[in-house]
Short mmCIF file of C-alpha atoms in Angstrom, two decimals:
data_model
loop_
_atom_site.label_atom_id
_atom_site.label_comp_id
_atom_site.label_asym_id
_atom_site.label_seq_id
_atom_site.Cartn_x
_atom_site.Cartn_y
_atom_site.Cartn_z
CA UNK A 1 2.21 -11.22 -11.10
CA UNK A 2 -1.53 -9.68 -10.73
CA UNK A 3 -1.76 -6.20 -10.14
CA UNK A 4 -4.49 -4.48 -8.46
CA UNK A 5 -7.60 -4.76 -10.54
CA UNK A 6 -11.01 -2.98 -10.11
CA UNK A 7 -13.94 -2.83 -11.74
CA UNK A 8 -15.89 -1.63 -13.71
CA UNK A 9 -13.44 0.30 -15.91
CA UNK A 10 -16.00 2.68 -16.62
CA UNK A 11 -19.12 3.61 -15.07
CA UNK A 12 -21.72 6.01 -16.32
CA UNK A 13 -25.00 6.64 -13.96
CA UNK A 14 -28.10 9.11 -13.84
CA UNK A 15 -28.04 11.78 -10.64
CA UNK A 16 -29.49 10.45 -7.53
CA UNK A 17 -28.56 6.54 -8.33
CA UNK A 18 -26.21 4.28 -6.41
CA UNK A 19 -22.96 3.14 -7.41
CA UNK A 20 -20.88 0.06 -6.14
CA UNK A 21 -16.94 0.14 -7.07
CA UNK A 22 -14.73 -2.49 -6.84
CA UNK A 23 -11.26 -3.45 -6.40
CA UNK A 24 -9.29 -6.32 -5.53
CA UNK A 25 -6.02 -5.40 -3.74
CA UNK A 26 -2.49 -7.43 -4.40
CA UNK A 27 -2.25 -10.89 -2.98
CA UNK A 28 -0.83 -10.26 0.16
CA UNK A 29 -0.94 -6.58 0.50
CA UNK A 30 -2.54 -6.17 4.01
CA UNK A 31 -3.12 -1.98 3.25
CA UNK A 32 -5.65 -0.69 1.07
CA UNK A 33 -6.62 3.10 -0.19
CA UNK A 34 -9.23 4.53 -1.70
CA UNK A 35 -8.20 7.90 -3.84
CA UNK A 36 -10.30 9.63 -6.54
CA UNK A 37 -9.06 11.98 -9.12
CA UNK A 38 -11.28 14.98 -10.49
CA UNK A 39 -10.02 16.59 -13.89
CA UNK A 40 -7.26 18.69 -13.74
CA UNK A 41 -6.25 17.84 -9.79
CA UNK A 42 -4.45 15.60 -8.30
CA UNK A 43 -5.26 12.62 -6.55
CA UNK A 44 -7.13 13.11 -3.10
CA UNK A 45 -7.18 10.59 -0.70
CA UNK A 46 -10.44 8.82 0.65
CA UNK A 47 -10.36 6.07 2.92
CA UNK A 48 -7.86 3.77 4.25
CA UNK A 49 -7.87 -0.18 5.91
CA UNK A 50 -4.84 -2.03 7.62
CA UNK A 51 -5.61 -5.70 8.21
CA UNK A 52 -8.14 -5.71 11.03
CA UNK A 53 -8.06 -2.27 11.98
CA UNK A 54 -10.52 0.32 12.11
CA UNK A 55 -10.88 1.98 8.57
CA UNK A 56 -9.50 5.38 8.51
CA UNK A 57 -12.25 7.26 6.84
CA UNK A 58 -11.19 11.00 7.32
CA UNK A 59 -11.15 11.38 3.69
CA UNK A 60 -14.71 10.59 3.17
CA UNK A 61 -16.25 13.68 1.20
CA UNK A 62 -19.74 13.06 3.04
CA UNK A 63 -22.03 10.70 4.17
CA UNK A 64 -23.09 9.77 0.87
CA UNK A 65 -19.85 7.30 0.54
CA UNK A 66 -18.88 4.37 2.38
CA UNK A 67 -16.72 1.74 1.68
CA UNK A 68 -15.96 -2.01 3.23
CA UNK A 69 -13.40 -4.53 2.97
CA UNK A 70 -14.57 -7.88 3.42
CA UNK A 71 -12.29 -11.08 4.81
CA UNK A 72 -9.10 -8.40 4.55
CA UNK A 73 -9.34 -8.71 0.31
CA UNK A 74 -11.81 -7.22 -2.15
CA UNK A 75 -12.78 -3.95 -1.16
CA UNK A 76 -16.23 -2.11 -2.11
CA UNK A 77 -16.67 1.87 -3.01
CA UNK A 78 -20.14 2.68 -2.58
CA UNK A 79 -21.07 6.15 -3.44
CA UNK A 80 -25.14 6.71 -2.30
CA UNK A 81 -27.60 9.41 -4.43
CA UNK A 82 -24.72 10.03 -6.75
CA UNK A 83 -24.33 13.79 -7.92
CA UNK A 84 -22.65 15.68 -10.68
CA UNK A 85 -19.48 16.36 -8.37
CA UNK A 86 -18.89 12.91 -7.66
CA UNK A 87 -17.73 12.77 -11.30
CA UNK A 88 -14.31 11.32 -10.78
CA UNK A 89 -11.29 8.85 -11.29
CA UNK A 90 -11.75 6.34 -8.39
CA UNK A 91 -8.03 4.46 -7.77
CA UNK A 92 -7.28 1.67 -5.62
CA UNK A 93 -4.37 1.17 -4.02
CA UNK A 94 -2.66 -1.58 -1.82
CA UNK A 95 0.84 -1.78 -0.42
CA UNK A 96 2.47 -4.55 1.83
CA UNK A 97 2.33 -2.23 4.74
CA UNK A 98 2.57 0.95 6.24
CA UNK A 99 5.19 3.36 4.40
CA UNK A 100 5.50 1.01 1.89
CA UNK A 101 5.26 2.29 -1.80
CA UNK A 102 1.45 2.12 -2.93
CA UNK A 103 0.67 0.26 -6.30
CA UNK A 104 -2.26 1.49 -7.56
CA UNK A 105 -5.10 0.08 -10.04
CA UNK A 106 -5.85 1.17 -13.21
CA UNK A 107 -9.24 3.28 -11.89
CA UNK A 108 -13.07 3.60 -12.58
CA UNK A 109 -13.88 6.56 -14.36
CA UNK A 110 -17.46 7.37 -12.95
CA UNK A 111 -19.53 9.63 -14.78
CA UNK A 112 -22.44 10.77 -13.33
CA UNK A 113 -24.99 12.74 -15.82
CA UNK B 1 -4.63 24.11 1.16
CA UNK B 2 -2.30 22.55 -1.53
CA UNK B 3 0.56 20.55 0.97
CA UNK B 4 2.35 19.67 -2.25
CA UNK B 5 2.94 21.87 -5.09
CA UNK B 6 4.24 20.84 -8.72
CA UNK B 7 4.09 24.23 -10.24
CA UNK B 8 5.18 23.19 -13.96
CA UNK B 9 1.80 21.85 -15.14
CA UNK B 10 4.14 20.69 -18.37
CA UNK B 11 7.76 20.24 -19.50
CA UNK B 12 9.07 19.38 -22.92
CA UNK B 13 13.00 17.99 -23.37
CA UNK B 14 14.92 16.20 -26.10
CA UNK B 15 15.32 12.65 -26.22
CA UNK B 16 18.81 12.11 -24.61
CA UNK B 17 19.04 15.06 -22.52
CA UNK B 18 17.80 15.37 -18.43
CA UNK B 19 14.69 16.43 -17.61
CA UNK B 20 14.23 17.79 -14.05
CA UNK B 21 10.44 17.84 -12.48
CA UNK B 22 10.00 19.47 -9.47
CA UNK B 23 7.63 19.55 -5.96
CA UNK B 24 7.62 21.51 -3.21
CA UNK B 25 6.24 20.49 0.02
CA UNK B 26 4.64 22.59 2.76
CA UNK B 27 4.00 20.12 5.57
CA UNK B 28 6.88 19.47 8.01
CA UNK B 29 5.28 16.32 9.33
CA UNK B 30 6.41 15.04 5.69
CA UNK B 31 9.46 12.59 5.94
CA UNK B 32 8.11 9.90 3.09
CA UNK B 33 8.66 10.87 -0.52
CA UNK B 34 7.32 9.79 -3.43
CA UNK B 35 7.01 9.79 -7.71
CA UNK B 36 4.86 8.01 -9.65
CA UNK B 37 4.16 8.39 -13.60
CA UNK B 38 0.58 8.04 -15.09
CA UNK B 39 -0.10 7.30 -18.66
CA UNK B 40 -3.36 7.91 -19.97
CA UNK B 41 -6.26 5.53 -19.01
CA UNK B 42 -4.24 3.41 -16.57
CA UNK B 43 -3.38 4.40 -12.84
CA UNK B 44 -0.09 5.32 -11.42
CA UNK B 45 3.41 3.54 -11.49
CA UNK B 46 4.83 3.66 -8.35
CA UNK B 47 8.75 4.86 -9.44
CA UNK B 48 11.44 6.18 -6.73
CA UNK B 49 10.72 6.87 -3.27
CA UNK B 50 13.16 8.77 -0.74
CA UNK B 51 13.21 8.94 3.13
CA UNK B 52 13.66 12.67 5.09
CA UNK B 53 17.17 10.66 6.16
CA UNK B 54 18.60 11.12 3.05
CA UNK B 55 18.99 13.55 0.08
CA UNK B 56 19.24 11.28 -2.85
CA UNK B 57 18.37 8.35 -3.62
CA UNK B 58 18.83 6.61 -7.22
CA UNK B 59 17.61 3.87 -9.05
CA UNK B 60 18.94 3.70 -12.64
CA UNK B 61 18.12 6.48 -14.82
CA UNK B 62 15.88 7.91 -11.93
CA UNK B 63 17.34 10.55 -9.24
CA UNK B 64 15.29 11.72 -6.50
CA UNK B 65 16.64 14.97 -4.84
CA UNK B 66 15.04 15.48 -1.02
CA UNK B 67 16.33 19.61 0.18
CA UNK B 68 14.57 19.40 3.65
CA UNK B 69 15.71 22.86 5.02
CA UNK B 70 13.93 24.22 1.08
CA UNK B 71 10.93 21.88 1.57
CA UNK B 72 11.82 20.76 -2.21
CA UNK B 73 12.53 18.09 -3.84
CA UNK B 74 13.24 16.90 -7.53
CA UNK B 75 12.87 13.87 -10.18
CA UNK B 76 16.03 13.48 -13.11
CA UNK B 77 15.66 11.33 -15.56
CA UNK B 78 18.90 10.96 -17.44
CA UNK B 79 19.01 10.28 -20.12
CA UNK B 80 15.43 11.18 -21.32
CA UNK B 81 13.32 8.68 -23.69
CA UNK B 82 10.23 8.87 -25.63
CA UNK B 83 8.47 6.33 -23.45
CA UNK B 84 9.31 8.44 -20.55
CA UNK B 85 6.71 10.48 -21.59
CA UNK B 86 3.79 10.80 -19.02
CA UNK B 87 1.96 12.62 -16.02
CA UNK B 88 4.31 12.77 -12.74
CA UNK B 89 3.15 13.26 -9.65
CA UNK B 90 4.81 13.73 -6.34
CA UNK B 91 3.61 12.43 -3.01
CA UNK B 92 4.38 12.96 0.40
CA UNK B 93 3.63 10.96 3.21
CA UNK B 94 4.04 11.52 7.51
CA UNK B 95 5.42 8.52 9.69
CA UNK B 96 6.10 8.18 13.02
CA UNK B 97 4.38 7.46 16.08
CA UNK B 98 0.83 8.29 15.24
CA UNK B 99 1.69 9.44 11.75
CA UNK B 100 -0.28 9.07 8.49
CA UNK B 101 2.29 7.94 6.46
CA UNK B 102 0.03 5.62 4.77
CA UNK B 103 -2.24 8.74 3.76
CA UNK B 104 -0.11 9.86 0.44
CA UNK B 105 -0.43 14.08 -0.04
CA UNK B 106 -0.33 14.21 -4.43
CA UNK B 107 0.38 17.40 -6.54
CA UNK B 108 -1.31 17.76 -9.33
CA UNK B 109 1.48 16.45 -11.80
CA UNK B 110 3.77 17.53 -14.47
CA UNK B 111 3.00 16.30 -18.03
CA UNK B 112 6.47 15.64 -19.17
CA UNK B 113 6.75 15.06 -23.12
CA UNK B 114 10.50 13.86 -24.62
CA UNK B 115 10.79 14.55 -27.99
CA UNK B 116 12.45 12.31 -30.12
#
């Protein structure tokens, strides 16, 4: 069956520009993460939705990212006046619920120059 | 503050023989345990996951080892293959009444290489 797929696979932007990720969870997977991965570290988590919940954003690294999930599917990454830092694996992740292993997307790699 | 430590950055084995990664954890809200391999370019494979109820769990050639009291845990693969060559990571997760188990805690992985 379909994984979790996001897009684009790559992503290379100029400082100060806005970026929009992507990723479309598992059919029926009502949790979905947001994790990015900076070279040599492992991955840290970002953001979190459960069905109609509140989004758990605690991992947000500032005010500069935001993310949405719209009708409980596709889910949107959207990093504002990008800077060098932000440089970064983005994964997706969905699982059928809580505690239930995470199956993750192959990533955006988001190079920011 | 690094709540989950894989201190072997690499590991090389023989094809055939057992390789052993290992994590240690320092949160004690941790009861959800996790592995997951990463090849280059695509995101992780969710492998073997154990619960803080039990100390092993097994799922063909893959052992997970849980040592609560140690805060430690461990990944055999016996026996070792060429395709099991990859990036493991370890994950721990909280549940429970108010718990973030759905907020996975990663190392930083273990680039394990089997030589044929």
């Amino acid at each position: 069956g379909a994984g979790v797929s996001q897009s684009p696979s790559n992503k290379v932007t100029e400082k100060g520009k806005d970026v929009e990720l992507r990723c479309d969870p598992i059919s029926g997977h009502t949790a979905l993460y947001w994790y990015r991965q900076s070279l040599g570290q492992g991955l840290e988590f970002l953001i979190y939705f459960q069905g109609n919940s509140a989004p758990d954003k605690s991992g947000l690294p500032s005010d500069r990212f935001s993310a949405e999930r719209t009708g409980g599917s596709v889910s949107t990454l959207t990093i504002q006046r990008t800077q060098q830092e932000d440089s970064a694996v983005y994964l997706c992740a969905s699982s059928l619920g809580r505690a239930q292993p995470q199956h993750f997307g192959d990533g955006t790699r988001l190079s920011i120059l | 503050d690094q709540q989950v430590k894989q201190n072997s950055p690499s590991l090389s084995v023989q094809e055939g023989r057992i390789s052993i990664l290992n994590c240690d954890y320092t949160n004690s809200m941790f009861d959800y345990f996790l592995w997951y391999k990463k090849y280059p370019a695509e995101g992780p494979t969710f492998l073997i996951s154990i619960s803080s109820i039990k100390d092993k769990n097994e799922d063909g050639r893959f052992t997970v080892f849980l040592n609560k009291s140690a805060k430690h845990l461990s990944l055999h693969i016996v026996p070792s293959q060429p395709g099991d060559s990859a990036v493991y990571f370890c994950a721990g997760g909280g549940a429970g009444s108010g718990g973030s188990n759905y907020k996975l805690t990663f190392g930083k992985g273990t680039l394990l290489t089997v030589n044929p």
